[in-house]
Short mmCIF file of C-alpha atoms in Angstrom, two decimals:
data_model
loop_
_atom_site.label_atom_id
_atom_site.label_comp_id
_atom_site.label_asym_id
_atom_site.label_seq_id
_atom_site.Cartn_x
_atom_site.Cartn_y
_atom_site.Cartn_z
CA MET A 291 45.67 -13.80 -7.04
CA GLY A 292 42.91 -11.36 -8.00
CA PHE A 293 40.41 -9.52 -5.84
CA ALA A 294 37.52 -7.17 -6.64
CA ARG A 295 34.36 -5.98 -5.01
CA ALA A 296 31.06 -4.48 -6.06
CA CYS A 297 27.84 -3.66 -4.22
CA SER A 298 24.23 -4.77 -4.31
CA VAL A 299 21.23 -4.48 -1.96
CA ALA A 300 19.44 -7.06 0.19
CA LEU A 301 15.78 -6.30 0.90
CA VAL A 302 14.15 -7.12 4.23
CA GLY A 303 10.52 -6.22 3.68
CA VAL A 304 10.67 -2.74 2.12
CA ASP A 305 13.92 -1.82 3.86
CA GLY A 306 17.24 -2.35 2.12
CA VAL A 307 20.76 -3.14 3.34
CA VAL A 308 23.76 -2.50 1.08
CA VAL A 309 25.71 -5.72 0.57
CA GLU A 310 29.34 -5.80 -0.50
CA VAL A 311 29.98 -8.55 -3.05
CA GLN A 312 33.63 -9.65 -2.86
CA ALA A 313 35.29 -11.98 -5.37
CA ASP A 314 38.65 -13.65 -4.70
CA LEU A 315 40.66 -15.73 -7.20
CA GLU A 316 43.40 -18.07 -6.01
CA PRO A 317 45.49 -20.76 -7.72
CA GLY A 318 43.98 -24.21 -7.37
CA VAL A 319 41.35 -26.52 -8.72
CA ALA A 320 38.62 -24.57 -10.52
CA ALA A 321 35.67 -24.18 -8.15
CA PHE A 322 33.01 -21.61 -7.34
CA THR A 323 32.10 -21.10 -3.67
CA LEU A 324 29.39 -18.64 -2.58
CA VAL A 325 29.24 -17.66 1.11
CA GLY A 326 27.33 -15.07 3.13
CA LEU A 327 23.94 -16.59 4.11
CA PRO A 328 22.46 -16.96 0.59
CA ASP A 329 19.11 -18.62 -0.03
CA LYS A 330 18.41 -21.33 -2.61
CA THR A 331 17.80 -18.87 -5.45
CA LEU A 332 21.02 -17.04 -4.72
CA VAL A 333 23.04 -20.27 -4.50
CA GLU A 334 21.87 -21.12 -8.02
CA SER A 335 23.41 -17.86 -9.26
CA ARG A 336 26.73 -19.69 -9.58
CA ASP A 337 25.47 -21.50 -12.67
CA ARG A 338 23.61 -18.47 -14.06
CA VAL A 339 26.62 -16.16 -13.71
CA ARG A 340 29.07 -18.65 -15.21
CA ALA A 341 26.89 -19.25 -18.27
CA ALA A 342 26.14 -15.52 -18.68
CA VAL A 343 29.82 -14.57 -18.58
CA VAL A 344 30.80 -17.23 -21.14
CA ASN A 345 27.90 -16.39 -23.48
CA SER A 346 28.79 -12.70 -23.27
CA GLY A 347 32.19 -13.38 -24.87
CA ALA A 348 34.33 -13.18 -21.70
CA ALA A 349 36.58 -15.96 -20.43
CA TRP A 350 35.63 -17.68 -17.19
CA PRO A 351 38.61 -17.79 -14.79
CA GLN A 352 39.86 -21.37 -14.32
CA LYS A 353 40.90 -20.84 -10.70
CA LYS A 354 39.54 -21.30 -7.23
CA LEU A 355 36.83 -18.64 -6.96
CA THR A 356 35.25 -17.51 -3.68
CA VAL A 357 32.44 -14.95 -3.63
CA GLY A 358 31.49 -13.51 -0.27
CA LEU A 359 28.41 -11.45 0.56
CA SER A 360 29.01 -9.06 3.44
CA PRO A 361 27.61 -8.51 6.05
CA ALA A 362 27.27 -12.26 6.41
CA SER A 363 24.64 -12.00 9.16
CA VAL A 364 22.00 -10.43 6.86
CA PRO A 365 19.81 -12.97 5.03
CA LYS A 366 20.07 -12.58 1.26
CA SER A 367 17.49 -13.85 -1.17
CA GLY A 368 16.53 -13.58 -4.81
CA ALA A 369 18.36 -13.36 -8.11
CA GLY A 370 19.00 -9.63 -7.94
CA PHE A 371 22.63 -10.22 -6.88
CA ASP A 372 23.59 -11.88 -10.20
CA LEU A 373 24.79 -8.70 -11.87
CA ALA A 374 26.96 -7.68 -8.89
CA VAL A 375 28.45 -11.18 -8.62
CA ALA A 376 29.31 -11.20 -12.33
CA ALA A 377 30.92 -7.74 -12.12
CA ALA A 378 32.99 -8.73 -9.07
CA VAL A 379 34.19 -11.92 -10.79
CA LEU A 380 35.13 -10.03 -13.95
CA GLY A 381 36.93 -7.45 -11.85
CA ALA A 382 38.91 -10.12 -10.01
CA ALA A 383 39.83 -11.66 -13.38
CA GLU A 384 40.87 -8.17 -14.58
CA VAL A 385 38.45 -8.28 -17.51
CA VAL A 386 37.19 -4.94 -16.17
CA ASP A 387 38.98 -2.43 -13.96
CA PRO A 388 38.36 -3.41 -10.30
CA GLY A 389 38.42 0.26 -9.30
CA ALA A 390 35.57 1.05 -11.68
CA ILE A 391 33.11 -1.18 -9.83
CA THR A 392 34.12 -0.58 -6.20
CA ASP A 393 31.48 2.08 -5.54
CA LEU A 394 28.98 0.78 -8.08
CA VAL A 395 25.65 -0.70 -6.94
CA LEU A 396 24.45 -3.37 -9.35
CA ILE A 397 20.99 -4.97 -9.20
CA GLY A 398 19.61 -7.45 -11.71
CA GLU A 399 19.14 -11.09 -12.62
CA LEU A 400 21.19 -12.71 -15.38
CA GLY A 401 19.86 -15.11 -17.96
CA LEU A 402 22.04 -17.89 -19.28
CA ASP A 403 22.50 -15.92 -22.51
CA GLY A 404 23.78 -12.87 -20.63
CA ARG A 405 20.63 -10.78 -20.81
CA VAL A 406 19.79 -8.78 -17.70
CA ARG A 407 16.30 -9.53 -16.43
CA PRO A 408 14.31 -7.11 -14.24
CA VAL A 409 13.68 -7.93 -10.58
CA ARG A 410 11.18 -6.76 -7.98
CA GLY A 411 12.00 -4.14 -5.36
CA ILE A 412 14.19 -1.84 -7.48
CA LEU A 413 12.85 1.37 -5.93
CA PRO A 414 13.41 0.46 -2.25
CA ALA A 415 16.79 -1.03 -3.16
CA VAL A 416 17.96 2.18 -4.86
CA LEU A 417 16.55 4.23 -1.97
CA ALA A 418 18.65 2.17 0.45
CA ALA A 419 21.73 2.66 -1.72
CA ALA A 420 21.17 6.43 -1.85
CA GLU A 421 20.72 6.63 1.93
CA ALA A 422 24.02 4.75 2.32
CA GLY A 423 25.80 7.38 0.21
CA TYR A 424 26.08 5.59 -3.14
CA ARG A 425 25.42 7.71 -6.22
CA GLN A 426 25.80 5.28 -9.15
CA VAL A 427 23.55 2.28 -9.75
CA VAL A 428 23.20 -0.20 -12.59
CA VAL A 429 19.79 -1.79 -13.07
CA PRO A 430 17.92 -3.66 -15.82
CA GLN A 431 16.82 -1.31 -18.57
CA GLN A 432 13.15 -2.12 -17.96
CA CYS A 433 13.53 -0.86 -14.36
CA ALA A 434 15.54 2.28 -15.13
CA ALA A 435 12.48 4.56 -14.92
CA GLU A 436 11.62 3.17 -11.48
CA ALA A 437 15.20 3.64 -10.23
CA ALA A 438 15.30 7.18 -11.63
CA LEU A 439 12.60 8.21 -9.14
CA VAL A 440 15.32 8.47 -6.49
CA PRO A 441 16.92 11.93 -6.66
CA ASP A 442 20.68 12.55 -6.86
CA VAL A 443 21.43 9.06 -8.17
CA SER A 444 22.93 8.32 -11.58
CA VAL A 445 21.12 5.35 -13.15
CA LEU A 446 22.49 3.15 -15.92
CA GLY A 447 20.01 0.76 -17.49
CA VAL A 448 21.49 -2.24 -19.32
CA ARG A 449 19.87 -5.04 -21.26
CA SER A 450 22.81 -7.46 -21.27
CA LEU A 451 26.07 -8.22 -19.53
CA ARG A 452 27.90 -7.45 -22.78
CA GLN A 453 26.63 -3.89 -22.63
CA LEU A 454 27.86 -3.50 -19.05
CA ILE A 455 31.31 -4.87 -19.92
CA ALA A 456 31.54 -2.46 -22.85
CA VAL A 457 30.63 0.52 -20.65
CA LEU A 458 33.16 -0.46 -17.97
CA THR A 459 35.96 -0.99 -20.52
CA ASP A 460 35.21 2.16 -22.57
CA GLU A 461 34.46 0.12 -25.68
CA PRO A 462 31.61 0.67 -28.17
CA VAL A 463 28.34 -0.59 -26.76
CA PRO A 464 27.21 -3.56 -28.86
CA GLU A 465 23.86 -3.55 -30.59
CA ASP A 466 21.21 -5.36 -28.63
CA ASP A 467 18.86 -7.98 -30.01
CA PRO A 468 16.01 -6.55 -32.11
CA PRO A 469 12.90 -5.75 -30.07
CA ASP A 470 9.89 -8.01 -30.07
CA PRO A 471 7.13 -7.25 -32.60
CA PRO A 472 4.62 -4.61 -31.46
CA GLY A 473 1.78 -6.04 -29.39
CA ARG A 474 3.76 -9.04 -28.24
CA PRO A 475 4.35 -9.13 -24.45
CA ASP A 476 7.94 -8.78 -23.31
CA PRO A 477 8.96 -12.08 -21.65
CA MET A 478 11.60 -10.22 -19.66
CA LEU A 479 8.86 -8.51 -17.64
CA ALA A 480 7.71 -11.82 -16.18
CA GLY A 481 10.14 -11.38 -13.30
CA LEU A 482 8.30 -8.28 -12.09
CA VAL A 483 5.10 -10.16 -11.29
CA LEU A 484 5.08 -12.39 -8.23
CA PRO A 485 3.26 -15.66 -9.02
CA GLY A 486 0.12 -15.91 -6.93
CA ALA A 487 0.09 -12.23 -5.95
CA GLY A 488 -2.77 -11.49 -8.31
CA LEU A 489 -2.11 -8.97 -11.06
CA GLY A 490 -4.06 -5.83 -10.26
CA THR A 491 -4.25 -6.38 -6.51
CA GLY A 492 -3.93 -3.04 -4.77
CA LEU A 493 -4.98 -0.98 -7.79
CA ALA A 494 -7.99 1.26 -7.82
CA PRO A 495 -10.89 -0.05 -9.92
CA GLY A 496 -10.93 1.43 -13.41
CA ARG A 497 -7.40 2.77 -13.40
CA CYS A 498 -6.70 1.18 -16.77
CA GLY A 499 -7.09 4.57 -18.49
CA GLN A 500 -6.24 8.15 -17.76
CA GLY A 501 -9.34 9.95 -19.05
CA ASP A 502 -12.09 11.43 -16.93
CA GLY A 503 -14.47 8.65 -17.86
CA ASP A 504 -12.19 5.80 -16.90
CA PHE A 505 -13.12 5.66 -13.21
CA PRO A 506 -16.35 4.80 -11.37
CA ASP A 507 -18.63 7.79 -10.91
CA LEU A 508 -20.32 8.43 -7.58
CA ALA A 509 -23.34 9.74 -9.49
CA ASP A 510 -24.08 6.14 -10.55
CA VAL A 511 -25.05 5.24 -6.97
CA ALA A 512 -28.84 5.43 -6.67
CA GLY A 513 -30.08 7.10 -3.51
CA GLN A 514 -28.08 6.43 -0.32
CA HIS A 515 -27.67 10.10 0.56
CA THR A 516 -26.49 9.40 4.12
CA ALA A 517 -24.01 6.77 2.99
CA ARG A 518 -22.68 9.10 0.29
CA ARG A 519 -22.05 11.84 2.84
CA ALA A 520 -20.41 9.36 5.19
CA LEU A 521 -18.13 8.40 2.31
CA GLU A 522 -17.24 12.06 1.85
CA VAL A 523 -16.48 12.49 5.55
CA ALA A 524 -14.34 9.34 5.49
CA ALA A 525 -12.33 10.71 2.57
CA GLY A 526 -12.05 14.20 4.04
CA GLY A 527 -10.49 13.11 7.32
CA GLY A 528 -9.23 9.56 6.73
CA HIS A 529 -11.90 8.01 8.98
CA HIS A 530 -12.70 4.29 8.87
CA LEU A 531 -16.21 3.38 7.70
CA PHE A 532 -18.64 0.53 8.39
CA LEU A 533 -21.53 0.01 5.98
CA SER A 534 -24.29 -2.34 7.13
CA GLY A 535 -27.28 -3.14 4.98
CA PRO A 536 -29.09 -5.71 2.83
CA PRO A 537 -27.59 -7.19 -0.34
CA GLY A 538 -27.90 -5.03 -3.45
CA ALA A 539 -28.17 -1.72 -1.59
CA GLY A 540 -24.91 -0.37 -3.05
CA LYS A 541 -22.28 -1.01 -0.36
CA THR A 542 -19.68 -2.31 -2.81
CA MET A 543 -20.42 0.44 -5.33
CA LEU A 544 -19.78 3.06 -2.67
CA ALA A 545 -16.51 1.46 -1.55
CA GLU A 546 -15.19 1.17 -5.12
CA ARG A 547 -15.73 4.89 -5.64
CA LEU A 548 -13.95 5.97 -2.47
CA PRO A 549 -10.39 5.92 -3.95
CA TRP A 550 -11.46 8.34 -6.66
CA ILE A 551 -12.69 11.03 -4.28
CA LEU A 552 -9.40 10.88 -2.37
CA PRO A 553 -6.77 13.43 -3.44
CA PRO A 554 -3.87 12.18 -5.59
CA LEU A 555 -0.86 10.93 -3.68
CA THR A 556 1.90 13.35 -2.81
CA ARG A 557 5.38 12.64 -4.13
CA GLN A 558 6.51 11.12 -0.84
CA ASP A 559 3.38 8.97 -0.56
CA SER A 560 3.76 7.83 -4.16
CA VAL A 561 7.30 6.65 -3.49
CA GLU A 562 6.17 4.77 -0.36
CA VAL A 563 3.30 3.05 -2.18
CA THR A 564 5.44 2.27 -5.23
CA ALA A 565 8.11 0.70 -3.02
CA VAL A 566 5.56 -1.64 -1.39
CA HIS A 567 4.01 -2.61 -4.73
CA SER A 568 7.44 -3.17 -6.27
CA VAL A 569 8.45 -5.57 -3.49
CA ALA A 570 5.09 -7.34 -3.69
CA GLY A 571 5.44 -7.86 -7.43
CA ILE A 572 2.25 -6.05 -8.47
CA LEU A 573 3.69 -2.84 -9.90
CA PRO A 574 2.06 -2.34 -13.33
CA PRO A 575 4.58 -2.57 -16.20
CA GLY A 576 5.30 0.81 -17.72
CA GLU A 577 3.94 2.63 -14.67
CA PRO A 578 6.97 3.23 -12.43
CA LEU A 579 5.19 5.58 -10.02
CA VAL A 580 1.78 4.93 -8.45
CA ALA A 581 0.02 8.30 -8.44
CA ARG A 582 -3.47 7.33 -7.23
CA PRO A 583 -4.44 5.90 -3.83
CA PRO A 584 -4.43 2.10 -4.05
CA TYR A 585 -7.50 -0.06 -3.48
CA CYS A 586 -7.29 -3.57 -2.05
CA ALA A 587 -10.34 -5.81 -1.59
CA PRO A 588 -9.33 -9.30 -0.37
CA HIS A 589 -11.85 -12.15 -0.38
CA HIS A 590 -13.44 -13.05 2.95
CA SER A 591 -11.58 -16.37 2.93
CA ALA A 592 -8.26 -14.50 3.29
CA THR A 593 -5.96 -15.73 6.05
CA MET A 594 -4.42 -13.56 8.73
CA GLN A 595 -1.03 -13.78 6.96
CA SER A 596 -2.50 -12.54 3.68
CA LEU A 597 -4.08 -9.58 5.45
CA VAL A 598 -1.23 -8.35 7.65
CA GLY A 599 1.70 -9.96 5.82
CA GLY A 600 3.81 -13.07 6.30
CA GLY A 601 4.80 -16.16 4.39
CA ASN A 602 7.76 -18.49 4.38
CA GLY A 603 11.19 -16.97 4.94
CA ILE A 604 11.27 -13.18 4.89
CA PRO A 605 7.69 -11.90 5.45
CA ARG A 606 6.05 -10.28 2.43
CA PRO A 607 3.55 -7.39 2.39
CA GLY A 608 -0.08 -8.23 3.06
CA ALA A 609 -3.31 -6.48 2.14
CA VAL A 610 -2.89 -3.79 4.81
CA SER A 611 0.44 -2.77 3.25
CA LEU A 612 -0.82 -3.02 -0.33
CA ALA A 613 -3.56 -0.57 0.71
CA HIS A 614 -1.04 1.86 2.27
CA ARG A 615 -2.22 5.46 1.69
CA GLY A 616 -5.32 4.03 0.04
CA VAL A 617 -8.45 1.99 0.77
CA LEU A 618 -8.77 -1.49 2.28
CA PHE A 619 -12.26 -2.81 1.55
CA LEU A 620 -13.45 -5.86 3.46
CA ASP A 621 -16.69 -6.96 1.83
CA GLU A 622 -18.80 -9.47 3.77
CA ALA A 623 -16.75 -8.52 6.82
CA ALA A 624 -18.71 -10.82 9.12
CA GLU A 625 -17.54 -13.80 7.06
CA PHE A 626 -13.84 -13.09 7.73
CA HIS A 627 -12.12 -15.16 10.39
CA GLY A 628 -12.22 -13.44 13.78
CA ARG A 629 -8.47 -13.72 14.34
CA ALA A 630 -7.78 -12.17 10.95
CA LEU A 631 -10.01 -9.18 11.68
CA ASP A 632 -8.60 -8.63 15.17
CA ALA A 633 -5.09 -8.62 13.69
CA LEU A 634 -6.05 -5.33 12.01
CA ARG A 635 -6.40 -3.52 15.33
CA GLN A 636 -2.68 -2.77 15.72
CA PRO A 637 -2.06 -1.32 12.22
CA LEU A 638 -5.28 0.70 12.49
CA GLU A 639 -3.79 2.55 15.45
CA SER A 640 -0.09 2.73 14.56
CA GLY A 641 -0.09 2.98 10.77
CA HIS A 642 2.41 0.15 10.39
CA VAL A 643 2.64 -3.57 11.04
CA VAL A 644 5.56 -5.43 12.61
CA ILE A 645 5.90 -9.09 11.60
CA ALA A 646 8.29 -11.36 13.50
CA ARG A 647 9.43 -14.61 11.92
CA ALA A 648 12.40 -16.91 12.42
CA ALA A 649 14.06 -15.39 9.34
CA GLY A 650 13.79 -11.85 10.72
CA VAL A 651 11.57 -9.01 11.88
CA VAL A 652 9.99 -6.79 9.24
CA ARG A 653 8.27 -3.42 9.69
CA LEU A 654 5.88 -2.61 6.86
CA PRO A 655 3.87 0.61 6.31
CA ALA A 656 0.12 0.18 6.73
CA ARG A 657 -1.68 3.52 7.01
CA PHE A 658 -4.90 2.85 5.16
CA LEU A 659 -8.55 3.83 5.16
CA MET A 660 -10.62 0.78 6.07
CA VAL A 661 -14.16 0.20 4.79
CA LEU A 662 -16.16 -2.68 6.25
CA ALA A 663 -19.35 -3.91 4.59
CA ALA A 664 -21.65 -6.53 6.05
CA ASN A 665 -25.20 -7.81 5.87
CA PRO A 666 -27.31 -7.42 9.02
CA CYS A 667 -27.91 -11.18 9.21
CA PRO A 668 -27.16 -14.36 7.22
CA CYS A 669 -30.20 -13.93 4.98
CA GLY A 670 -29.62 -10.17 4.67
CA ARG A 671 -33.22 -9.08 5.23
CA HIS A 672 -33.17 -8.32 8.94
CA THR A 673 -33.66 -4.56 8.59
CA GLN A 674 -35.85 -4.51 5.49
CA HIS A 675 -39.31 -3.17 6.12
CA GLY A 676 -42.18 -5.37 5.07
CA SER A 677 -40.03 -8.48 4.49
CA ALA A 678 -39.74 -11.51 6.70
CA CYS A 679 -36.26 -12.31 8.05
CA GLU A 680 -35.82 -16.06 8.34
CA CYS A 681 -33.03 -15.85 10.90
CA PRO A 682 -33.79 -16.46 14.60
CA PRO A 683 -32.77 -13.63 16.95
CA SER A 684 -29.94 -15.71 18.39
CA VAL A 685 -28.52 -16.27 14.89
CA VAL A 686 -28.72 -12.53 14.14
CA ARG A 687 -26.91 -11.66 17.38
CA ARG A 688 -24.25 -14.28 16.76
CA TYR A 689 -23.74 -13.10 13.17
CA GLN A 690 -23.42 -9.45 14.15
CA GLY A 691 -21.12 -10.40 17.03
CA ARG A 692 -18.49 -11.69 14.60
CA LEU A 693 -17.19 -8.14 14.39
CA SER A 694 -15.57 -7.61 17.78
CA GLY A 695 -16.22 -4.55 19.90
CA PRO A 696 -12.55 -3.45 20.03
CA LEU A 697 -12.42 -3.50 16.21
CA LEU A 698 -15.66 -1.54 15.77
CA ASP A 699 -14.54 0.94 18.43
CA ARG A 700 -11.77 1.95 16.02
CA VAL A 701 -14.29 2.66 13.25
CA ASP A 702 -15.40 6.29 13.30
CA LEU A 703 -18.37 6.08 10.92
CA ARG A 704 -21.15 3.47 11.07
CA VAL A 705 -23.95 3.78 8.55
CA GLU A 706 -27.08 1.72 7.99
CA VAL A 707 -27.50 1.43 4.22
CA GLU A 708 -31.22 1.27 3.41
CA PRO A 709 -32.67 -0.65 0.44
CA VAL A 710 -32.87 1.39 -2.75
CA THR A 711 -36.35 2.71 -3.49
CA ARG A 712 -38.00 2.51 -6.89
CA SER A 713 -37.91 6.28 -7.36
CA ASP A 714 -34.18 6.40 -6.61
CA LEU A 715 -33.43 3.49 -8.91
CA LEU A 716 -35.37 5.02 -11.81
CA GLY A 717 -33.74 8.39 -11.26
CA GLN A 718 -36.97 10.20 -10.43
CA GLY A 719 -35.24 12.05 -7.59
CA GLY A 720 -32.36 13.15 -9.79
CA ARG A 721 -28.79 11.94 -9.88
CA GLY A 722 -26.44 12.62 -7.01
CA GLU A 723 -23.23 14.59 -7.21
CA SER A 724 -20.45 13.29 -9.42
CA THR A 725 -17.10 12.01 -8.22
CA ALA A 726 -15.35 15.15 -9.47
CA VAL A 727 -17.60 17.50 -7.45
CA VAL A 728 -17.18 15.52 -4.24
CA ALA A 729 -13.44 15.13 -4.82
CA ASP A 730 -13.05 18.92 -5.06
CA ARG A 731 -14.82 19.39 -1.74
CA VAL A 732 -12.67 16.69 -0.12
CA ARG A 733 -9.51 18.31 -1.42
CA GLU A 734 -10.53 21.70 -0.01
CA ALA A 735 -11.28 20.13 3.38
CA ARG A 736 -7.91 18.41 3.45
CA ASP A 737 -6.21 21.68 2.53
CA ARG A 738 -7.85 23.36 5.54
CA ALA A 739 -6.71 20.54 7.81
CA ALA A 740 -3.19 20.70 6.34
CA VAL A 741 -2.91 24.42 7.19
CA ARG A 742 -4.07 23.77 10.75
CA LEU A 743 -1.70 20.80 11.22
CA ALA A 744 1.23 22.33 9.32
CA ASP A 745 3.76 22.27 12.19
CA THR A 746 2.65 18.97 13.71
CA PRO A 747 3.50 15.32 12.97
CA TRP A 748 -0.11 14.70 11.86
CA ARG A 749 -1.62 15.15 8.41
CA LEU A 750 -5.28 14.13 8.80
CA ASN A 751 -7.92 14.72 11.44
CA SER A 752 -8.11 10.98 12.09
CA GLU A 753 -4.46 10.99 13.23
CA VAL A 754 -4.70 13.81 15.79
CA PRO A 755 -4.66 12.56 19.44
CA GLY A 756 -7.73 13.34 21.47
CA GLN A 757 -5.69 15.23 24.07
CA GLU A 758 -4.68 17.75 21.41
CA LEU A 759 -8.28 18.17 20.27
CA ARG A 760 -9.43 18.81 23.83
CA THR A 761 -6.69 21.31 24.70
CA ARG A 762 -5.03 22.77 21.60
CA TRP A 763 -7.94 22.85 19.16
CA ARG A 764 -11.14 23.24 21.14
CA ALA A 765 -14.64 22.94 19.74
CA GLY A 766 -17.11 25.81 20.00
CA PRO A 767 -18.80 26.66 23.34
CA GLY A 768 -21.30 23.97 24.31
CA ALA A 769 -20.61 21.91 21.20
CA LEU A 770 -19.74 18.78 23.19
CA ALA A 771 -22.71 18.84 25.58
CA VAL A 772 -24.58 15.99 23.87
CA ALA A 773 -21.43 13.91 23.43
CA GLU A 774 -20.54 14.31 27.10
CA ARG A 775 -24.02 13.12 28.12
CA ASP A 776 -23.65 10.07 25.88
CA MET A 777 -20.33 9.26 27.55
CA GLU A 778 -21.91 9.51 31.01
CA ARG A 779 -24.70 7.15 29.89
CA GLY A 780 -22.16 4.62 28.60
CA LEU A 781 -22.99 5.09 24.92
CA LEU A 782 -19.48 6.40 24.21
CA SER A 783 -16.09 5.23 25.46
CA ALA A 784 -13.16 7.57 26.00
CA ARG A 785 -11.76 6.49 22.62
CA GLY A 786 -15.22 6.99 21.12
CA LEU A 787 -15.39 10.59 22.36
CA ASP A 788 -12.00 11.35 20.83
CA ARG A 789 -13.11 9.88 17.52
CA VAL A 790 -16.32 11.92 17.58
CA LEU A 791 -14.15 15.01 17.99
CA ARG A 792 -12.02 14.01 15.02
CA VAL A 793 -15.07 13.47 12.81
CA ALA A 794 -16.55 16.78 13.97
CA TRP A 795 -13.41 18.59 12.82
CA THR A 796 -13.70 16.91 9.42
CA VAL A 797 -17.35 17.92 9.12
CA ALA A 798 -16.36 21.47 10.03
CA ASP A 799 -13.61 21.45 7.38
CA LEU A 800 -16.05 20.23 4.74
CA ARG A 801 -18.45 23.04 5.67
CA GLY A 802 -15.69 25.67 5.74
CA ARG A 803 -15.95 26.36 9.47
CA ASP A 804 -13.03 27.47 11.65
CA ARG A 805 -13.98 25.02 14.42
CA PRO A 806 -16.73 22.47 15.13
CA GLU A 807 -20.06 23.71 16.42
CA ALA A 808 -22.89 21.77 18.05
CA LEU A 809 -24.35 20.82 14.65
CA ASP A 810 -21.00 19.37 13.50
CA VAL A 811 -20.69 17.30 16.69
CA GLY A 812 -24.28 16.13 16.21
CA VAL A 813 -23.45 14.90 12.71
CA ALA A 814 -20.39 13.10 14.06
CA LEU A 815 -22.45 11.44 16.80
CA GLU A 816 -25.12 10.39 14.33
CA LEU A 817 -22.52 8.85 12.03
CA ARG A 818 -20.91 6.94 14.89
CA THR A 819 -23.94 5.75 16.85
CA GLY A 820 -26.62 5.66 14.16
CA ILE A 821 -28.97 7.59 16.48
CA ALA A 822 -30.64 10.61 14.87
CA ARG A 823 -29.52 13.87 16.51
CA GLY A 824 -31.52 16.34 14.44
CA ALA A 825 -28.46 16.86 12.22
CA THR A 826 -29.47 14.84 9.19
CA LEU A 827 -27.06 14.97 6.29
CA VAL A 828 -28.64 16.78 3.37
CA ALA A 829 -27.74 15.56 -0.11
CA GLY A 830 -25.93 18.08 -2.27
CA ALA A 831 -25.24 20.50 0.59
CA GLY A 832 -22.15 18.90 2.08
CA PRO A 833 -22.03 17.18 5.47
#
């Protein structure tokens, strides 16, 4: 009788659980039994592992073989357990030393020829292994760079089971197959892309290159000085933004440039975003760490499950998680289903989404900056001067009412985007500031906020509770007089007053002030209510 064990990781959302893979050989009729709550893909590993072992030059044990996955109560899915199952079987058959694989975490799919294929979710799996105290992991060679992002973990990347056997038995590592010709896509990378996920989903527009000219420039937006400043305030404090205006005014152009005025992700944020993208199967090949804020723009026909996450079996990340630490842009927001939009209310407040299904409960990160864009009416000409809107008033009210009050109450900035004038379009008024100039100002504002919030659990002005803003960080004397009058008149709710305070702090940070004054609060009120307060945003001078 032979017994051996190795370890792998089961992913539930972006959280991992270390699974002990035990192999037991007993005399009897040759059979292969796999237990421990495996899914269909994992059950099929019996045939993949057997063929891979034989084609790697090792003998398959002709005994009764039982492989158990412990803990048995945790659902296990995917082909990432193949490598651990093969190592445990070889250890039980004494082809390799059982003691050499006891504390080894192995993740990877096996082909019938013994090659190790990459799988999704390597980063969160290795993070879970490191948190459990494991310090040695074996992963597919194509995923070694992603696994190496986890500190204090020794990573071994292998391309075939033969290589792993040679390493474990202290034999010379065999030469691998010659690489594919240059320019030919690697078929082994196909396992990293989830079919139907949409390659490029969650990536900022124009990130294909690394040069300064490879991203959309804010200077290309003609006119729209108020909307540009609102975009800057949104980036400076992480405030949600609603752009309303006729078609062709530049709402989409503004939203696509927002990720590029946001500061680069910190190391911790990059790991969080990379983990979500790795599980979702949209991590770009050759780019193990996502360094820029992601950008996700789902179509208005998206279902509630595609927005917040879901699917059959274990729930998968939705658009709100793919946009974590980045921008979620909902173009034609009024065309989205009402239930799908209202499902965003919980992650907007908490920064995460909890999805309960029969297969389990998953908690996914979802702290994003939301940008809504909508036309004022079905024909889009309701607010244009000198043009006839063909929509009856009842149709306009019904169309605008598709965005619920509770959802809009969570949006700090609401801007009416006016049609572009001929002088602005022809550049007669001069070009606006570039993305680089605005990004520098946003970074300085965030640095000021970071110093102020250094010893708190909050990082951005949009995250600070209103109670703290009213007691710990007070505005200047008399700065809230107008906002308090608006609240008494019913123009502002209690949540609305808190959000005005948050925006006022961001405006003050962008202007280099120590605390908000009356002018800063006036700008915040104007951006939230759309009512002019004598604090018009001046182009080129900051908010």
